[in-house]
Coordinates of C-alpha atoms and ligand atoms in Angstrom, one line a residue:
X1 CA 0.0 0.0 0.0
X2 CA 0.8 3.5 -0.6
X3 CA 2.5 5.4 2.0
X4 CA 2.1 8.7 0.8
X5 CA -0.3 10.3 -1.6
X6 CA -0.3 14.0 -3.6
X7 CA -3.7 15.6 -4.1
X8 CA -3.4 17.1 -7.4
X9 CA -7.0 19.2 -6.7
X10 CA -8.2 21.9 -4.1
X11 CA -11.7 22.7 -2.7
X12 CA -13.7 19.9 -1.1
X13 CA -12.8 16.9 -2.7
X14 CA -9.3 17.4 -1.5
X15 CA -10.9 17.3 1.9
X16 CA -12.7 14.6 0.8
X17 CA -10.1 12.4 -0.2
X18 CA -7.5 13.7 2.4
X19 CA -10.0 12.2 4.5
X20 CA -10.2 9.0 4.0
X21 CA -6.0 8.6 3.5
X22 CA -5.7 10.0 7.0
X23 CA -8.2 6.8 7.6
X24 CA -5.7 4.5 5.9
X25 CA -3.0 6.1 7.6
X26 CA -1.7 7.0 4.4
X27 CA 0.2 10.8 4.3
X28 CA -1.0 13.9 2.6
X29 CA 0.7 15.9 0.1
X30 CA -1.8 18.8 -0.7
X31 CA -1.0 21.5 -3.6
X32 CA -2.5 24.7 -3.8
X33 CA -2.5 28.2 -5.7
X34 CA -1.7 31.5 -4.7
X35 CA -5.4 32.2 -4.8
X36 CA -5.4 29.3 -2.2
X37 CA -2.9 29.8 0.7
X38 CA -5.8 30.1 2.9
X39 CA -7.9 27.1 2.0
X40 CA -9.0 24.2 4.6
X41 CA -7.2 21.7 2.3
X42 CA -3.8 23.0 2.8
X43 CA -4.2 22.8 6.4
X44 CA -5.8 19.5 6.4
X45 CA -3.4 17.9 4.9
X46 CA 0.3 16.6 6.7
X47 CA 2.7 18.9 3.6
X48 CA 1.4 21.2 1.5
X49 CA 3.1 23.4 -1.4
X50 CA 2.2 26.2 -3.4
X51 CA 2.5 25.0 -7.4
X52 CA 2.0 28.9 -8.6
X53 CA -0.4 31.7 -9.5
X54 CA -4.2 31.2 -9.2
X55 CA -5.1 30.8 -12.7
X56 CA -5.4 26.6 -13.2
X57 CA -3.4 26.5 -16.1
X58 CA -0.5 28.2 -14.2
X59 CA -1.2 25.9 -11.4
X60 CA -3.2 22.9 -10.4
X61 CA -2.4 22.2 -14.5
X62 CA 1.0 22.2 -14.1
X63 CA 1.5 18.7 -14.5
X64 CA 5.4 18.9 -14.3
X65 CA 5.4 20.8 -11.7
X66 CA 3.2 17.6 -9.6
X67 CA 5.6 15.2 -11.1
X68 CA 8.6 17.1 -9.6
X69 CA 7.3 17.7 -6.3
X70 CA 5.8 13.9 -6.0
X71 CA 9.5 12.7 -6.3
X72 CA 10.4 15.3 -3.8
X73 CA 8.0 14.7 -1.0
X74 CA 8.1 10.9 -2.0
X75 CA 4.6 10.2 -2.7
X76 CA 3.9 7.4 -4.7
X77 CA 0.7 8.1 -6.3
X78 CA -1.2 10.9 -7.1
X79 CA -5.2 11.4 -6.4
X80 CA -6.3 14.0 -9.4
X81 CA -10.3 14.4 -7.7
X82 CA -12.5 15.3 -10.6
X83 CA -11.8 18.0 -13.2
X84 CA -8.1 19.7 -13.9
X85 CA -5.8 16.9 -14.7
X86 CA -7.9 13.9 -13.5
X87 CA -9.3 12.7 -17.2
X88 CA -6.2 13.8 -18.9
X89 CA -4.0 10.9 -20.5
X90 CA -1.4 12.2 -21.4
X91 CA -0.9 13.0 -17.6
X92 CA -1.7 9.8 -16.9
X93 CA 1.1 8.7 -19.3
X94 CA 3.5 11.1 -17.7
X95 CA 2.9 9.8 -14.2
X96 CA 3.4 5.9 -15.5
X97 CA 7.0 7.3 -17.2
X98 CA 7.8 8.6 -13.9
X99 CA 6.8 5.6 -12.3
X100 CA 4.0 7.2 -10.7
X101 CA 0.5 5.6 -9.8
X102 CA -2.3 7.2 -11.3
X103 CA -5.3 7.0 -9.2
X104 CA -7.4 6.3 -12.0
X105 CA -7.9 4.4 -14.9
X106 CA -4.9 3.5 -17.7
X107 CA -4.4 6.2 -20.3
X108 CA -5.6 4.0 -23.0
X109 CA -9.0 3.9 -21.4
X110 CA -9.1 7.8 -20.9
X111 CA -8.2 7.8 -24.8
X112 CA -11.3 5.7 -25.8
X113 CA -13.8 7.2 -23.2
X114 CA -13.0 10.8 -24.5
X115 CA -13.7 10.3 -27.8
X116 CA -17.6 10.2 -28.1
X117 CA -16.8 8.0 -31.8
X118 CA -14.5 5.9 -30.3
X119 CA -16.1 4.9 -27.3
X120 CA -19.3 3.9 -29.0
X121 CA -17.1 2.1 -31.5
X122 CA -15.4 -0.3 -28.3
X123 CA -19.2 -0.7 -26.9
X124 CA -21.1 -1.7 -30.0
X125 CA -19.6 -5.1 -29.9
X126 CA -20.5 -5.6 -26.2
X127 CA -24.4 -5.9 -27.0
X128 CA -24.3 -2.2 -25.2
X129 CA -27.2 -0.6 -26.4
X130 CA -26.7 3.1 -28.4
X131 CA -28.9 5.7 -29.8
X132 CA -29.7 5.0 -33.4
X133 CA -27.3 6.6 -35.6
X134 CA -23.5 6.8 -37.4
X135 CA -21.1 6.2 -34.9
X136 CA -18.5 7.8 -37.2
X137 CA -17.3 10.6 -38.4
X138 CA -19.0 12.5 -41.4
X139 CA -17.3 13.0 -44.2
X140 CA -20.1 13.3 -46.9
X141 CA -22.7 15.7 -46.1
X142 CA -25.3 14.3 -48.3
X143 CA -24.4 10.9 -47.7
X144 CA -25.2 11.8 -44.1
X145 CA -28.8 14.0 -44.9
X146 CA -29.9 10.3 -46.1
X147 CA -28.8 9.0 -42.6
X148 CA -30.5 11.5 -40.7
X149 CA -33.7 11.2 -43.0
X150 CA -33.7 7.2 -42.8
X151 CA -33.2 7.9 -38.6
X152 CA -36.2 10.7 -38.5
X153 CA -36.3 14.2 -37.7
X154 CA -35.4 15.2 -35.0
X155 CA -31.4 14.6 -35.1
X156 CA -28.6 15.7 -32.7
X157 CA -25.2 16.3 -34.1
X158 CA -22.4 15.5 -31.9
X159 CA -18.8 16.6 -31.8
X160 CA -17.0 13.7 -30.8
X161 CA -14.6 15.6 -28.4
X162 CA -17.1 17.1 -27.4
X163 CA -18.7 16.7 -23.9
X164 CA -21.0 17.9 -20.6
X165 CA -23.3 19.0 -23.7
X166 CA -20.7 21.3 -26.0
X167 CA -20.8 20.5 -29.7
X168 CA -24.1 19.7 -29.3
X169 CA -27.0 20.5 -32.3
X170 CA -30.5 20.0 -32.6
X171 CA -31.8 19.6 -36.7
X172 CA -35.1 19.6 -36.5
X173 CA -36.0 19.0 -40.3
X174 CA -34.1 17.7 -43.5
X175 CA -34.3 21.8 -44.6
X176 CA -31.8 22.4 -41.8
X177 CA -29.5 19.9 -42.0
X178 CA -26.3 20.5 -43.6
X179 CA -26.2 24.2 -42.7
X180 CA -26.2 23.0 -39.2
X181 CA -23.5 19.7 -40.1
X182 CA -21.0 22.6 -41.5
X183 CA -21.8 24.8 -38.2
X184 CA -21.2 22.1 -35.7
X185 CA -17.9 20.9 -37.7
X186 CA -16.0 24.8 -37.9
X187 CA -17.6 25.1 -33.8
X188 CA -16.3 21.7 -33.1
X189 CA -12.7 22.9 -34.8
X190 CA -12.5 26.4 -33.0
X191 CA -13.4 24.6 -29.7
X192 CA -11.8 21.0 -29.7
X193 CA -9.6 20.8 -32.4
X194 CA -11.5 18.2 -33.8
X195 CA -13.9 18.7 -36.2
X196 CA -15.0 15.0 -36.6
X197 CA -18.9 15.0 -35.9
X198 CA -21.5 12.5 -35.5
X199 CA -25.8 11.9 -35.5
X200 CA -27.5 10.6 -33.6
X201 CA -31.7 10.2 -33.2
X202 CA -33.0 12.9 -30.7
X203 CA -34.6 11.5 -27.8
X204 CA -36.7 14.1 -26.9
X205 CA -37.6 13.9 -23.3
X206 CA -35.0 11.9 -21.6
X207 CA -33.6 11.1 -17.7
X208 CA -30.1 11.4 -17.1
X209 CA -29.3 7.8 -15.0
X210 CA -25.8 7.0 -14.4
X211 CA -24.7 3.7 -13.4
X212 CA -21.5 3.5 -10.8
X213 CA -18.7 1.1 -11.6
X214 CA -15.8 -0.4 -9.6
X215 CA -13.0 -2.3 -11.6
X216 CA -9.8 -3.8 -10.4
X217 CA -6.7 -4.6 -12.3
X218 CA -7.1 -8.6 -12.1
X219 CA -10.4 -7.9 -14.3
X220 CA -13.4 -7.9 -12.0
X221 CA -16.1 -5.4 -12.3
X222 CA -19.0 -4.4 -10.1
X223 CA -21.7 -1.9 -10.9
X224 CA -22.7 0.3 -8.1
X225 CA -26.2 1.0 -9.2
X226 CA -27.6 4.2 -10.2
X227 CA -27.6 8.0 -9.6
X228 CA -30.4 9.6 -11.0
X229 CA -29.0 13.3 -12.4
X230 CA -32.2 15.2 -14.4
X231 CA -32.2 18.2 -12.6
X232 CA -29.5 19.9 -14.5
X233 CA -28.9 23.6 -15.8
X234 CA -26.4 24.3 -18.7
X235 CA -25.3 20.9 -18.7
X236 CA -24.1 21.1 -14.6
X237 CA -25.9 18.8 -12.1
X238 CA -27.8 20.6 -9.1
X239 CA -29.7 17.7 -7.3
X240 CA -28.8 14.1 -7.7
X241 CA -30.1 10.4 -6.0
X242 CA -29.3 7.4 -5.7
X243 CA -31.7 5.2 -6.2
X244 CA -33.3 6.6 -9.0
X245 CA -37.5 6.9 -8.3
X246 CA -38.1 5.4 -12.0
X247 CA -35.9 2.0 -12.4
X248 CA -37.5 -1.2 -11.7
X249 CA -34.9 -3.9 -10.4
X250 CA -35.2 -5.3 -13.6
X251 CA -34.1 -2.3 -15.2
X252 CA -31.5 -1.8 -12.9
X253 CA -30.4 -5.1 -13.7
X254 CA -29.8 -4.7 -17.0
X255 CA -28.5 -1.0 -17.0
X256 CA -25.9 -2.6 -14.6
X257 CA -24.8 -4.8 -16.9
X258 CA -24.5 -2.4 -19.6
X259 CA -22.2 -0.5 -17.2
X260 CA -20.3 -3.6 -16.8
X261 CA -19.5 -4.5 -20.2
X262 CA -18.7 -0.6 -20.9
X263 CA -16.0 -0.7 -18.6
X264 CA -14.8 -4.3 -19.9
X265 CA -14.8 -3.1 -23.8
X266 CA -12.0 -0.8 -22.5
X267 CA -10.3 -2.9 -19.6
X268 CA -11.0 -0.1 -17.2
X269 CA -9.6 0.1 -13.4
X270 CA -10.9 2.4 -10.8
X271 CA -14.1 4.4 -10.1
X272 CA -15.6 5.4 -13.1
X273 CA -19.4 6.4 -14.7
X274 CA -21.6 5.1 -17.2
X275 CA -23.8 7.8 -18.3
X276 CA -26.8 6.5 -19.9
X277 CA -29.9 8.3 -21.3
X278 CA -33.4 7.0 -20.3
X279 CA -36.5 7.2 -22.8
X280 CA -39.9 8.2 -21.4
X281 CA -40.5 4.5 -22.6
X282 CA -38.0 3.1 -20.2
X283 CA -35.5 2.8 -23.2
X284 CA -32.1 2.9 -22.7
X285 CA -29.3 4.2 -24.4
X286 CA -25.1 4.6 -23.9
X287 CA -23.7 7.9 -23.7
X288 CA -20.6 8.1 -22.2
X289 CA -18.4 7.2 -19.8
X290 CA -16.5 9.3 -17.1
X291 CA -13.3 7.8 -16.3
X292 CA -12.9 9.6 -12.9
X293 CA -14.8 10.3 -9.5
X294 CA -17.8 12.3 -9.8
X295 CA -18.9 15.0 -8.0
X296 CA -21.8 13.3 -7.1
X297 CA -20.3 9.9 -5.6
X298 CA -21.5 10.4 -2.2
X299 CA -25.0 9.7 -2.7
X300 CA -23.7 6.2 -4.0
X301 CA -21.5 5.6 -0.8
X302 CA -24.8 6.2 1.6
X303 CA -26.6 3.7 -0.4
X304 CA -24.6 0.9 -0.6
X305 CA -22.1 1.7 2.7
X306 CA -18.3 1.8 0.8
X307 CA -15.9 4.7 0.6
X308 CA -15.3 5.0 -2.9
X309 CA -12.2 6.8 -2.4
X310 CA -10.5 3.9 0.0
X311 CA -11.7 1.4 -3.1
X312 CA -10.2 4.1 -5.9
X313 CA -7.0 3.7 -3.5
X314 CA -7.1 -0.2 -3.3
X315 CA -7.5 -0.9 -6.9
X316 CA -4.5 1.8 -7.9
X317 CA -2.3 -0.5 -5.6
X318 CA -2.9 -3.5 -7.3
X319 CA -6.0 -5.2 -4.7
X320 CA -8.7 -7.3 -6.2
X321 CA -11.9 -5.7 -5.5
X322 CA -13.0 -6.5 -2.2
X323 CA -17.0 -7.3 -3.1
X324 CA -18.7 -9.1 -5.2
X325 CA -22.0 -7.9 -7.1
X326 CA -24.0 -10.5 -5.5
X327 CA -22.8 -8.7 -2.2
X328 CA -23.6 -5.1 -3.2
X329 CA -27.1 -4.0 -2.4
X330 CA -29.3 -0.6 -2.0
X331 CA -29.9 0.3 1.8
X332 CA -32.1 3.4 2.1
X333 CA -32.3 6.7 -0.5
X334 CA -29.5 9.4 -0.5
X335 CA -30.1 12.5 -2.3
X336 CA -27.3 15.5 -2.9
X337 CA -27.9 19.0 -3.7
X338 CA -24.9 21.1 -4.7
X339 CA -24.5 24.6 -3.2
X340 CA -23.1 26.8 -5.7
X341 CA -22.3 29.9 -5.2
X342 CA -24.7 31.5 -8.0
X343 CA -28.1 33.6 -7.9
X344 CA -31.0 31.0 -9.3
X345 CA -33.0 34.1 -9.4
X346 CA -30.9 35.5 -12.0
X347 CA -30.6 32.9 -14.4
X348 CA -27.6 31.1 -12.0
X349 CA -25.4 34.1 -12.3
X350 CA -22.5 33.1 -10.4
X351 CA -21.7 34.8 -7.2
X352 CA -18.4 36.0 -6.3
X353 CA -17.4 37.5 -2.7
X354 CA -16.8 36.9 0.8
X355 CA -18.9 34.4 3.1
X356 CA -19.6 36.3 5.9
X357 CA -21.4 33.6 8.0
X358 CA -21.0 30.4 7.1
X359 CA -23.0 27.6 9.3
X360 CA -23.5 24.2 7.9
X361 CA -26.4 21.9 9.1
X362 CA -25.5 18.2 10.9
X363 CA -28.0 15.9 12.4
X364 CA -29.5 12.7 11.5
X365 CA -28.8 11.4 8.1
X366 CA -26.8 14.7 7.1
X367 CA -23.7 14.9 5.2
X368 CA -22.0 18.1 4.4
X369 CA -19.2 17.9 1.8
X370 CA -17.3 21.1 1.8
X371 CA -14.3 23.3 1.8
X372 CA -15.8 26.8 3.6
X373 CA -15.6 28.6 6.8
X374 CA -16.5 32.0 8.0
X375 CA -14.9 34.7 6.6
X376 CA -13.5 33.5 3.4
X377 CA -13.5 35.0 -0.1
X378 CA -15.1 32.4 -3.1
X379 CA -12.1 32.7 -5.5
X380 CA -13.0 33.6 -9.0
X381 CA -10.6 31.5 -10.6
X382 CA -12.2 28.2 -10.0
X383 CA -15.6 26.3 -10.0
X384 CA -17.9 27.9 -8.1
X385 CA -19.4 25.1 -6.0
X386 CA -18.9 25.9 -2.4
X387 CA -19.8 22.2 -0.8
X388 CA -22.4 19.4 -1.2
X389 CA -25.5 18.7 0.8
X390 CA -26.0 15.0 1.4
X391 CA -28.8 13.5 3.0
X392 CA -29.8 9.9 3.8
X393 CA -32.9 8.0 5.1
X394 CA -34.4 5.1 5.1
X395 CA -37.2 5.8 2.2
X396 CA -37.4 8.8 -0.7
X397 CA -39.9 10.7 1.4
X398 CA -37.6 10.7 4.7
X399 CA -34.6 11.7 2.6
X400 CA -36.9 14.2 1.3
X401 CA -37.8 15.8 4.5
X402 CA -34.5 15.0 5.6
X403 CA -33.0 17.4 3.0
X404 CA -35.5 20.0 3.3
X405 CA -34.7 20.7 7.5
X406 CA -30.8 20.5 6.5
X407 CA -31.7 23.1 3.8
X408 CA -33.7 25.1 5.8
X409 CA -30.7 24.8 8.7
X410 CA -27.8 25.6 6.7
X411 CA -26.4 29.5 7.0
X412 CA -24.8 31.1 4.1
X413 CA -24.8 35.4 4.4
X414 CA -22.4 37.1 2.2
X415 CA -23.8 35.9 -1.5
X416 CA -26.4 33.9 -2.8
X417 CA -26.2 29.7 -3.7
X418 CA -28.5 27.3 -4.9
X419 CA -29.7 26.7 -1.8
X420 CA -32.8 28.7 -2.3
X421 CA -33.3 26.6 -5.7
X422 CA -33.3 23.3 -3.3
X423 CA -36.3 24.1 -1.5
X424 CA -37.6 24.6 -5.1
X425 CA -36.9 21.3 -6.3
X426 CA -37.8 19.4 -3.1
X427 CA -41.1 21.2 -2.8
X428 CA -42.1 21.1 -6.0
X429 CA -44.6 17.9 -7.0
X430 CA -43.0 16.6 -10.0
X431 CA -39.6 16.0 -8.0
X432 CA -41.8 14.7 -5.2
X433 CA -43.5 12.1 -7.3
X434 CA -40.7 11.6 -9.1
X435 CA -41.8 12.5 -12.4
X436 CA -39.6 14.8 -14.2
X437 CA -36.6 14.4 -16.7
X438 CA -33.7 16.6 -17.9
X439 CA -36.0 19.5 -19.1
X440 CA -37.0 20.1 -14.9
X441 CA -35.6 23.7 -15.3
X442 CA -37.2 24.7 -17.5
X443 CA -40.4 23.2 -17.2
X444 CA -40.9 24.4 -14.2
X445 CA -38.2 26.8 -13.1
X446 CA -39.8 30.5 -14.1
X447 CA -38.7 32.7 -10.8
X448 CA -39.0 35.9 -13.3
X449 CA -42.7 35.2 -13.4
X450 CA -42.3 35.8 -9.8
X451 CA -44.7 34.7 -7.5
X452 CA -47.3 31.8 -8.8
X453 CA -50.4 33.8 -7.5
X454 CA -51.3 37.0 -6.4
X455 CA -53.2 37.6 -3.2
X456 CA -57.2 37.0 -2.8
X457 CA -58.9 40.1 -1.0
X458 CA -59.0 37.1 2.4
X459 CA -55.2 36.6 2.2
X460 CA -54.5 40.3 2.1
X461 CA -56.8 41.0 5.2
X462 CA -55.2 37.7 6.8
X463 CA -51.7 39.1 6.4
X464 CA -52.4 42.1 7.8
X465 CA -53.9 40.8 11.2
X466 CA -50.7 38.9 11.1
X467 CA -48.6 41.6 10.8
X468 CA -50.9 43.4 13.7
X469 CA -50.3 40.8 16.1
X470 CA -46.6 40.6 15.0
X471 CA -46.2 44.4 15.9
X472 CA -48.0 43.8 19.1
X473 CA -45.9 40.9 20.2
X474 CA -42.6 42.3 19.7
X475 CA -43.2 45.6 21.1
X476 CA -43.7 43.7 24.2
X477 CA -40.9 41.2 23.4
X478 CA -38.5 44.8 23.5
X479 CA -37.8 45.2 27.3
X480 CA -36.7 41.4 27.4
X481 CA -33.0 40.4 25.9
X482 CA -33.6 39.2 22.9
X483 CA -31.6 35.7 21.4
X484 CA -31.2 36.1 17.6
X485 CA -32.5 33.3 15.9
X486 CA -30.6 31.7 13.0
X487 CA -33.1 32.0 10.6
X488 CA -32.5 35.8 11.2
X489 CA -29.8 35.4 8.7
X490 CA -31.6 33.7 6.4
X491 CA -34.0 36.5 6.0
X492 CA -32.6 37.6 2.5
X493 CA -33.1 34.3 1.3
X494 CA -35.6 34.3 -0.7
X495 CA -38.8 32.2 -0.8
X496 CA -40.5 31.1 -3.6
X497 CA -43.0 28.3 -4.6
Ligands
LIG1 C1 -28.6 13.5 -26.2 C2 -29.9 14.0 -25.9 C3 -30.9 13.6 -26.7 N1 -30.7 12.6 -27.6 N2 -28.4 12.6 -27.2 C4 -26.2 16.3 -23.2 C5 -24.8 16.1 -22.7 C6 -24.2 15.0 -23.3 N3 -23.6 14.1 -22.3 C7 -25.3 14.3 -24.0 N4 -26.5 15.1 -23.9 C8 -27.6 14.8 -24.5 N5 -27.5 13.8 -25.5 C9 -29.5 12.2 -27.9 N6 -29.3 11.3 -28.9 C10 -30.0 14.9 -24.9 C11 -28.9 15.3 -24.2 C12 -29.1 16.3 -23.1 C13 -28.9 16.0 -21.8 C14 -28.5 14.8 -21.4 C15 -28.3 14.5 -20.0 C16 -28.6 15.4 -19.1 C17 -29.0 16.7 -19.5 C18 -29.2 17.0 -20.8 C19 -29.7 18.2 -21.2 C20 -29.8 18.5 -22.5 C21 -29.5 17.6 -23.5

């Protein structure tokens, strides 16, 4: 086992994954930019150093500059979290030179997955179902309007580097069609590189369900069941769950299989995710697979009791998975919201400046993953999620609830977050009967309508007898000393049904 690990990331999930080393009794190497001298990571962990100025690509990019300081420190493997270097092969080839352990999947596997044509190419022969279409790149335009017209109107193009929604085109007629193939190819250049495109059918109203895999280097694969991730804005997940309110065990069955044989086709190790789309008639489809820890793992650790990171460690030091599927199985309902710091009332501006008060809930069933304390300026140079809200219970509803008091608990002043949007979601009846799919937003999202109804002439003359009595009780209240209540500072947040 690994003695010493470097955390090539910053913000929670080097906290997160700190954590569970200092379990293992495993030391901490913890970088960090100039924009980050401050941050809860670098005191968490047992060495920290500074790899440069706060922009990424001058820091927590520097992939030379982790190389050089994991032969320094000695640490023999690096933990890249999710995002910057952590789905980048060429790191992960760089690392393996050095002889460095990755902890992650091989660099061959990070090639296949991030090609969209490529990794649909490995699957097909896997009996992994895909969305109708060519799962290569176009070359003829017209040979490819009779594709898309023997498929059906409507068609998504696709840039095959593409990904997390960009390169992404909707034709909805034969009219449209190569006018939109030549945009998507000189957008897919000017952003990828790559202008190699693909089409596929459109499913029109679809759920995002995910499927967690496990992998070891002696080939065994487990699936981890699913993670439910519909309630999306701009391609970025807000609320996630595990287990999804939709999949029959049958279902889940065989989307766990699918999962399976998409991480065989490419030999994968590690944690990884097989994004799948779901048809509003139950029909599944292969998107893509993430070849790292997601954001979102926690809700799969409450459900089926393991710590992904301890297992992403294992695996990356040669150990044979330590379950078998027959042993995995879903204990309760976990649901995550993420707290960004962004205004949902503006069209999720994001939010920059200092957290004045920061109070996180705890209790029953509550998980908080997250990298703020009192005081401390959101940098602008990063992503701006500021921590995760887990919560866990035995049944949907009690997660529900559950999520709701820890929402209604938690104390942000300084800027706004998504907060405010959770109670949306997890009041709102389409979430509560689980009935809703990626279009949740904006469905049902319309805060610049502003409030749903306006007042009868009753409600008026209700709230002001309330307000009376309100005046009346707090006059009298004045003499006494008064305790502030916490829900004082959440005054300015901002209620809406
Ligand atoms: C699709 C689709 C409909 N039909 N493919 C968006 C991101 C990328 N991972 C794939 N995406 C989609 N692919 C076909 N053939 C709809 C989406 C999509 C979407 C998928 C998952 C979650 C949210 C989404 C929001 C808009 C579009």
């Amino acid at each position: 086992m690994f003695t010493k690990i470097l955390i090539a990331n910053r913000g929670e999930i080097a906290i997160r994954v700190i954590r569970t080393c200092k379990e293992m009794g495993i030391a901490t190497v913890a970088v960090y930019s100039e924009a980050d001298r401050v941050a809860r990571h670098v005191r968490m962990a047992d060495e920290a150093y500074c790899i440069g100025p706060a922009p990424s690509n001058q820091s927590y990019l520097q992939m030379e500059t982790i190389i050089d300081l994991c032969k320094k420190t000695g640490a023999q493997a690096v933990h890249p979290g999710y995002g910057f270097l952590s789905e980048n092969a060429t790191f992960a080839r760089r690392l393996a030179e050095e002889g460095l352990v990755l902890i992650g999947p091989s660099p061959e596997a990070m090639d296949v997955m991030g090609s969209k044509i490529a990794s649909k190419q490995a699957v097909e022969s896997y009996g992994v179902p895909l969305v109708p279409g060519i799962n290569e790149a176009i070359v003829d335009p017209e040979a490819a309007l009779k594709v898309a017209c023997q498929i059906g109107f409507p068609v998504l193009v696709k840039a095959s580097a593409g990904g997390g929604g960009k390169g992404m085109r909707v034709v909805e007629s034969e009219a449209d069609f190569l006018s939109a193939l030549q945009m998507a190819q000189s957008e897919a250049r000017s952003a990828f590189g790559d202008d190699a495109v693909f089409i596929e059918k459109y499913v029109g109203s679809p759920r995002h369900i995910e499927i967690q895999i496990m992998a070891d280097q002696h080939g065994n694969v487990c699936h981890l069941f699913e993670r439910e991730c519909s309630i999306q804005r701009r391609h970025q997940k807000l609320v996630e769950e595990a287990p999804s309110a939709v999949l029959t065990p049958e279902l889940r069955e065989k989307m766990g299989e699918a999962a399976v044989n998409v991480a065989k086709a490419c030999r994968y190790s590690g944690a990884g995710t097989v994004e799948f789309l779901l048809s509003d008639n139950r029909d599944f489809y292969f998107l893509e697979m993430n070849t790292r820890l997601q954001v979102e793992h926690p809700v799969t650790e409450m459900i089926v009791g393991l710590d992904l990171v301890k297992e992403q460690i294992k695996v990356a030091a040669g150990e044979p998975l330590s379950f078998r599927q027959e042993d995995l199985s879903i204990n309760g309902h976990a649901i995550e919201l993420r707290v960004c710091a962004e205004d949902p009332y503006q069209q999720f501006l994001p939010n920059v400046g200092q957290v004045t008060t920061y109070l996180p809930p705890n209790g029953p069933g509550i998980r908080v993953d997250d990298c703020m304390e009192s005081g401390m300026e959101i940098p602008i140079y990063y992503d701006n999620m500021l921590a995760k809200l887990i919560a866990w219970a035995p049944t949907r509803e009690e997660a529900i609830e559950r999520l709701r008091r820890a929402i209604a608990e938690y104390v942000v002043v300084g800027i706004e977050t998504t907060l405010s949007f959770g109670e949306f979601v997890l009041t709102h009846e389409a979430f509560l009967k689980g009935e809703f799919d990626t279009h949740f937003i904006a469905q049902y999202f319309h805060p610049e309508e502003g409030p749903e109804s306006r007042l009868s002439e009753e409600e008026k003359r209700g709230l002001a007898a309330a307000a009376a009595v309100l005046f009346h009780a707090q006059k009298a209240q004045a003499a006494a000393p008064q305790v502030q209540t916490e829900s004082a500072w959440q005054k300015n947040r901002r209620q809406l049904r």
